[in-house]
PDB file of C-alpha atoms in Angstrom:
ATOM      1  CA  GLY S 199     -64.253   5.755 -43.554  1.00  0.00           C
ATOM      2  CA  ALA S 200     -61.276   3.629 -44.538  1.00  0.00           C
ATOM      3  CA  ASP S 201     -63.134   0.314 -44.202  1.00  0.00           C
ATOM      4  CA  GLY S 202     -65.767   1.666 -46.593  1.00  0.00           C
ATOM      5  CA  LYS S 203     -63.083   2.777 -49.036  1.00  0.00           C
ATOM      6  CA  CYS S 204     -61.543  -0.718 -48.989  1.00  0.00           C
ATOM      7  CA  GLN S 205     -64.971  -2.274 -49.549  1.00  0.00           C
ATOM      8  CA  ARG S 206     -65.705   0.088 -52.471  1.00  0.00           C
ATOM      9  CA  LEU S 207     -62.335  -0.708 -54.079  1.00  0.00           C
ATOM     10  CA  ALA S 208     -62.969  -4.440 -53.660  1.00  0.00           C
ATOM     11  CA  ASN S 209     -66.502  -4.165 -55.062  1.00  0.00           C
ATOM     12  CA  GLY S 210     -65.231  -2.108 -58.007  1.00  0.00           C
ATOM     13  CA  ALA S 211     -62.728  -4.872 -58.794  1.00  0.00           C
ATOM     14  CA  SER S 212     -65.444  -7.565 -58.394  1.00  0.00           C
ATOM     15  CA  LEU S 213     -63.566  -9.224 -55.533  1.00  0.00           C
ATOM     16  CA  GLY S 214     -66.546 -10.011 -53.324  1.00  0.00           C
ATOM     17  CA  GLY S 215     -66.231 -10.633 -49.614  1.00  0.00           C
ATOM     18  CA  LEU S 216     -65.863  -8.245 -46.701  1.00  0.00           C
ATOM     19  CA  TRP S 217     -62.794  -5.959 -46.757  1.00  0.00           C
ATOM     20  CA  LYS S 218     -61.343  -3.820 -43.969  1.00  0.00           C
ATOM     21  CA  ALA S 219     -58.485  -1.346 -43.747  1.00  0.00           C
ATOM     22  CA  TRP S 220     -55.343  -1.883 -41.669  1.00  0.00           C
ATOM     23  CA  ILE S 221     -55.638   1.535 -40.033  1.00  0.00           C
ATOM     24  CA  SER S 222     -56.138   2.794 -36.493  1.00  0.00           C
ATOM     25  CA  THR S 223     -57.608   5.675 -34.520  1.00  0.00           C
ATOM     26  CA  THR S 224     -57.738   6.186 -30.764  1.00  0.00           C
ATOM     27  CA  ASP S 225     -61.075   4.296 -30.778  1.00  0.00           C
ATOM     28  CA  SER S 226     -60.468   1.534 -33.322  1.00  0.00           C
ATOM     29  CA  SER S 227     -57.706  -0.725 -34.614  1.00  0.00           C
ATOM     30  CA  PRO S 228     -57.330  -3.844 -36.768  1.00  0.00           C
ATOM     31  CA  ASN S 229     -56.839  -5.842 -33.574  1.00  0.00           C
ATOM     32  CA  GLN S 230     -60.372  -4.836 -32.584  1.00  0.00           C
ATOM     33  CA  ARG S 231     -62.078  -4.913 -36.011  1.00  0.00           C
ATOM     34  CA  PHE S 232     -60.493  -7.803 -37.920  1.00  0.00           C
ATOM     35  CA  MET S 233     -61.677 -11.397 -37.887  1.00  0.00           C
ATOM     36  CA  LYS S 234     -58.626 -13.386 -36.887  1.00  0.00           C
ATOM     37  CA  THR S 235     -59.386 -16.694 -38.561  1.00  0.00           C
ATOM     38  CA  TYR S 236     -57.944 -16.074 -42.018  1.00  0.00           C
ATOM     39  CA  ALA S 237     -54.670 -16.618 -43.798  1.00  0.00           C
ATOM     40  CA  TYR S 238     -53.480 -13.531 -45.665  1.00  0.00           C
ATOM     41  CA  ARG S 239     -52.352 -13.769 -49.271  1.00  0.00           C
ATOM     42  CA  LEU S 240     -51.846 -11.332 -52.144  1.00  0.00           C
ATOM     43  CA  LEU S 241     -54.397 -11.310 -54.947  1.00  0.00           C
ATOM     44  CA  ASP S 242     -51.860 -12.378 -57.572  1.00  0.00           C
ATOM     45  CA  ARG S 243     -51.115 -15.558 -55.549  1.00  0.00           C
ATOM     46  CA  ALA S 244     -47.730 -15.713 -57.286  1.00  0.00           C
ATOM     47  CA  ARG S 245     -45.643 -15.162 -54.182  1.00  0.00           C
ATOM     48  CA  PRO S 246     -45.442 -16.540 -50.656  1.00  0.00           C
ATOM     49  CA  TRP S 247     -48.239 -15.938 -48.199  1.00  0.00           C
ATOM     50  CA  VAL S 248     -48.259 -12.557 -46.476  1.00  0.00           C
ATOM     51  CA  ALA S 249     -49.117 -14.421 -43.254  1.00  0.00           C
ATOM     52  CA  TYR S 250     -50.608 -17.818 -42.403  1.00  0.00           C
ATOM     53  CA  HIS S 251     -52.821 -16.508 -39.578  1.00  0.00           C
ATOM     54  CA  TRP S 252     -53.364 -13.498 -37.294  1.00  0.00           C
ATOM     55  CA  ALA S 253     -50.420 -14.296 -34.982  1.00  0.00           C
ATOM     56  CA  ASP S 254     -48.161 -14.549 -38.045  1.00  0.00           C
ATOM     57  CA  LEU S 255     -49.506 -11.244 -39.421  1.00  0.00           C
ATOM     58  CA  THR S 256     -48.809  -9.485 -36.136  1.00  0.00           C
ATOM     59  CA  ASP S 257     -45.361 -10.900 -35.295  1.00  0.00           C
ATOM     60  CA  GLY S 258     -43.517  -8.016 -36.997  1.00  0.00           C
ATOM     61  CA  VAL S 259     -42.357  -9.858 -40.136  1.00  0.00           C
ATOM     62  CA  LEU S 260     -44.394 -10.676 -43.260  1.00  0.00           C
ATOM     63  CA  GLY S 261     -43.820 -13.437 -45.785  1.00  0.00           C
ATOM     64  CA  THR S 262     -43.827 -10.917 -48.662  1.00  0.00           C
ATOM     65  CA  ALA S 263     -44.423  -7.210 -49.217  1.00  0.00           C
ATOM     66  CA  ILE S 264     -48.040  -6.062 -49.613  1.00  0.00           C
ATOM     67  CA  ASN S 265     -47.579  -4.320 -52.957  1.00  0.00           C
ATOM     68  CA  ILE S 266     -50.446  -5.612 -55.100  1.00  0.00           C
ATOM     69  CA  ASN S 267     -53.487  -3.429 -55.790  1.00  0.00           C
ATOM     70  CA  GLN S 268     -57.155  -4.442 -55.940  1.00  0.00           C
ATOM     71  CA  HIS S 269     -56.759  -5.459 -59.597  1.00  0.00           C
ATOM     72  CA  GLY S 270     -53.923  -7.888 -58.827  1.00  0.00           C
ATOM     73  CA  SER S 271     -51.266  -5.613 -60.352  1.00  0.00           C
ATOM     74  CA  GLN S 272     -48.006  -4.766 -58.653  1.00  0.00           C
ATOM     75  CA  VAL S 273     -47.798  -1.210 -57.345  1.00  0.00           C
ATOM     76  CA  ALA S 274     -44.706   0.498 -58.731  1.00  0.00           C
ATOM     77  CA  LEU S 275     -42.100   1.789 -56.324  1.00  0.00           C
ATOM     78  CA  SER S 276     -41.821   5.558 -56.253  1.00  0.00           C
ATOM     79  CA  SER S 277     -40.514   8.224 -53.957  1.00  0.00           C
ATOM     80  CA  ILE S 278     -43.732   7.782 -51.929  1.00  0.00           C
ATOM     81  CA  ASN S 279     -44.210   4.192 -50.770  1.00  0.00           C
ATOM     82  CA  ASP S 280     -46.317   5.129 -47.765  1.00  0.00           C
ATOM     83  CA  VAL S 281     -49.533   3.468 -46.605  1.00  0.00           C
ATOM     84  CA  TRP S 282     -51.729   5.137 -43.963  1.00  0.00           C
ATOM     85  CA  THR S 283     -51.745   2.969 -40.812  1.00  0.00           C
ATOM     86  CA  ALA S 284     -51.083   4.572 -37.386  1.00  0.00           C
ATOM     87  CA  THR S 285     -50.942   0.904 -36.402  1.00  0.00           C
ATOM     88  CA  ASP S 286     -48.161  -1.008 -34.691  1.00  0.00           C
ATOM     89  CA  ALA S 287     -47.067  -4.504 -35.680  1.00  0.00           C
ATOM     90  CA  SER S 288     -49.535  -6.039 -33.176  1.00  0.00           C
ATOM     91  CA  GLY S 289     -52.481  -4.436 -34.946  1.00  0.00           C
ATOM     92  CA  ASN S 290     -53.039  -1.788 -32.264  1.00  0.00           C
ATOM     93  CA  TYR S 291     -53.231   2.010 -32.429  1.00  0.00           C
ATOM     94  CA  ASP S 292     -49.715   3.407 -32.287  1.00  0.00           C
ATOM     95  CA  SER S 293     -49.550   7.164 -32.240  1.00  0.00           C
ATOM     96  CA  GLY S 294     -51.350  10.468 -32.217  1.00  0.00           C
ATOM     97  CA  PHE S 295     -50.572  10.836 -35.912  1.00  0.00           C
ATOM     98  CA  THR S 296     -53.939  10.172 -37.561  1.00  0.00           C
ATOM     99  CA  CYS S 297     -54.546  13.301 -39.680  1.00  0.00           C
ATOM    100  CA  ASN S 298     -56.994  14.462 -37.012  1.00  0.00           C
ATOM    101  CA  GLY S 299     -58.776  11.095 -36.821  1.00  0.00           C
ATOM    102  CA  TRP S 300     -58.321  10.587 -40.582  1.00  0.00           C
ATOM    103  CA  THR S 301     -60.652  13.510 -41.241  1.00  0.00           C
ATOM    104  CA  SER S 302     -58.183  16.147 -42.454  1.00  0.00           C
ATOM    105  CA  ALA S 303     -56.117  16.576 -45.606  1.00  0.00           C
ATOM    106  CA  VAL S 304     -54.578  19.765 -44.227  1.00  0.00           C
ATOM    107  CA  SER S 305     -50.779  19.870 -44.075  1.00  0.00           C
ATOM    108  CA  GLY S 306     -50.936  21.005 -40.456  1.00  0.00           C
ATOM    109  CA  TYR S 307     -51.737  17.431 -39.424  1.00  0.00           C
ATOM    110  CA  ASN S 308     -49.559  14.317 -39.598  1.00  0.00           C
ATOM    111  CA  GLY S 309     -50.362  10.670 -40.193  1.00  0.00           C
ATOM    112  CA  GLY S 310     -48.539   7.476 -39.294  1.00  0.00           C
ATOM    113  CA  THR S 311     -47.576   5.361 -42.265  1.00  0.00           C
ATOM    114  CA  GLY S 312     -46.040   2.037 -43.137  1.00  0.00           C
ATOM    115  CA  TRP S 313     -44.048   1.303 -46.293  1.00  0.00           C
ATOM    116  CA  PHE S 314     -45.505  -1.134 -48.802  1.00  0.00           C
ATOM    117  CA  ASP S 315     -42.089  -2.247 -50.027  1.00  0.00           C
ATOM    118  CA  GLU S 316     -41.103  -3.536 -46.553  1.00  0.00           C
ATOM    119  CA  TYR S 317     -41.894  -6.950 -45.104  1.00  0.00           C
ATOM    120  CA  ASN S 318     -38.918  -8.241 -43.108  1.00  0.00           C
ATOM    121  CA  ASN S 319     -39.414  -5.756 -40.260  1.00  0.00           C
ATOM    122  CA  THR S 320     -42.177  -3.715 -38.644  1.00  0.00           C
ATOM    123  CA  GLN S 321     -41.760  -0.831 -41.103  1.00  0.00           C
ATOM    124  CA  TRP S 322     -44.430  -2.409 -43.312  1.00  0.00           C
ATOM    125  CA  THR S 323     -46.940  -1.036 -40.807  1.00  0.00           C
ATOM    126  CA  LEU S 324     -45.059   1.687 -38.953  1.00  0.00           C
ATOM    127  CA  GLY S 325     -42.232   3.164 -40.964  1.00  0.00           C
ATOM    128  CA  PHE S 326     -42.876   6.865 -40.455  1.00  0.00           C
ATOM    129  CA  ARG S 327     -44.927   8.650 -37.829  1.00  0.00           C
ATOM    130  CA  SER S 328     -45.240  12.130 -39.249  1.00  0.00           C
ATOM    131  CA  PHE S 329     -46.207  12.079 -42.922  1.00  0.00           C
ATOM    132  CA  LEU S 330     -47.922  15.395 -43.672  1.00  0.00           C
ATOM    133  CA  CYS S 331     -51.579  14.759 -44.399  1.00  0.00           C
ATOM    134  CA  GLY S 332     -52.029  17.360 -47.115  1.00  0.00           C
ATOM    135  CA  ASP S 333     -48.662  17.007 -48.847  1.00  0.00           C
ATOM    136  CA  ARG S 334     -49.670  14.628 -51.631  1.00  0.00           C
ATOM    137  CA  ASP S 335     -52.680  13.872 -53.796  1.00  0.00           C
ATOM    138  CA  PRO S 336     -54.886  11.992 -51.263  1.00  0.00           C
ATOM    139  CA  SER S 337     -56.450   9.891 -54.023  1.00  0.00           C
ATOM    140  CA  ILE S 338     -53.025   8.324 -54.688  1.00  0.00           C
ATOM    141  CA  TYR S 339     -50.709   8.856 -51.697  1.00  0.00           C
ATOM    142  CA  PRO S 340     -50.564   7.407 -49.201  1.00  0.00           C
ATOM    143  CA  ARG S 341     -52.445   4.236 -49.837  1.00  0.00           C
ATOM    144  CA  LEU S 342     -54.396   1.823 -47.624  1.00  0.00           C
ATOM    145  CA  TYR S 343     -53.768  -1.823 -46.840  1.00  0.00           C
ATOM    146  CA  CYS S 344     -57.058  -3.644 -47.381  1.00  0.00           C
ATOM    147  CA  PHE S 345     -57.577  -7.152 -45.980  1.00  0.00           C
ATOM    148  CA  GLU S 346     -60.377  -9.550 -46.782  1.00  0.00           C
ATOM    149  CA  GLN S 347     -62.252 -10.746 -43.720  1.00  0.00           C
TER     150      GLN S 347
END
C-alpha cells in the first residue's frame, strides 16, 4: 500500500526511520495511523517548518509547501501538481474518491488530491476531489506525501 511505498522510497534514499503516507480510505486515515508527537520539517531543512506538531499540521495552514522529494530536491512545478490524499485538513478521510480504495488505475475511477504547491490553505491536502485515476503515468502523477513517524 501507500505506507509501504513511502517506506520503500525512504529506504532507497537511506533516510531511515518509519515513514507513512498522508492518504485515506474509508477504513484508515493519517489521524488514525500517524504518531502525533513529531514536528514536521522538509528534508532540505532550508525553509520554515511544515508544522511544529500534529495540531499545527491539521489546522488547515502549513508553514511551507511540501515540495521536496525523498532525495531532498525540490519538485518542479508542472501542469500536474497533485498528490493523492482523499484526506481533509484534520487528517481524516474526506470523500469517496479513492480510485476504488487506491487499487485501480482505471480512468473510470476518481481520486481526491491535494496540491503540493499550496500551503496557506487546505488545498495542500484537498484541492481536487475528482482526479481521474488512470489519466497520468501512476509512477509519476499524482504523488504521495510521506511523513516520518
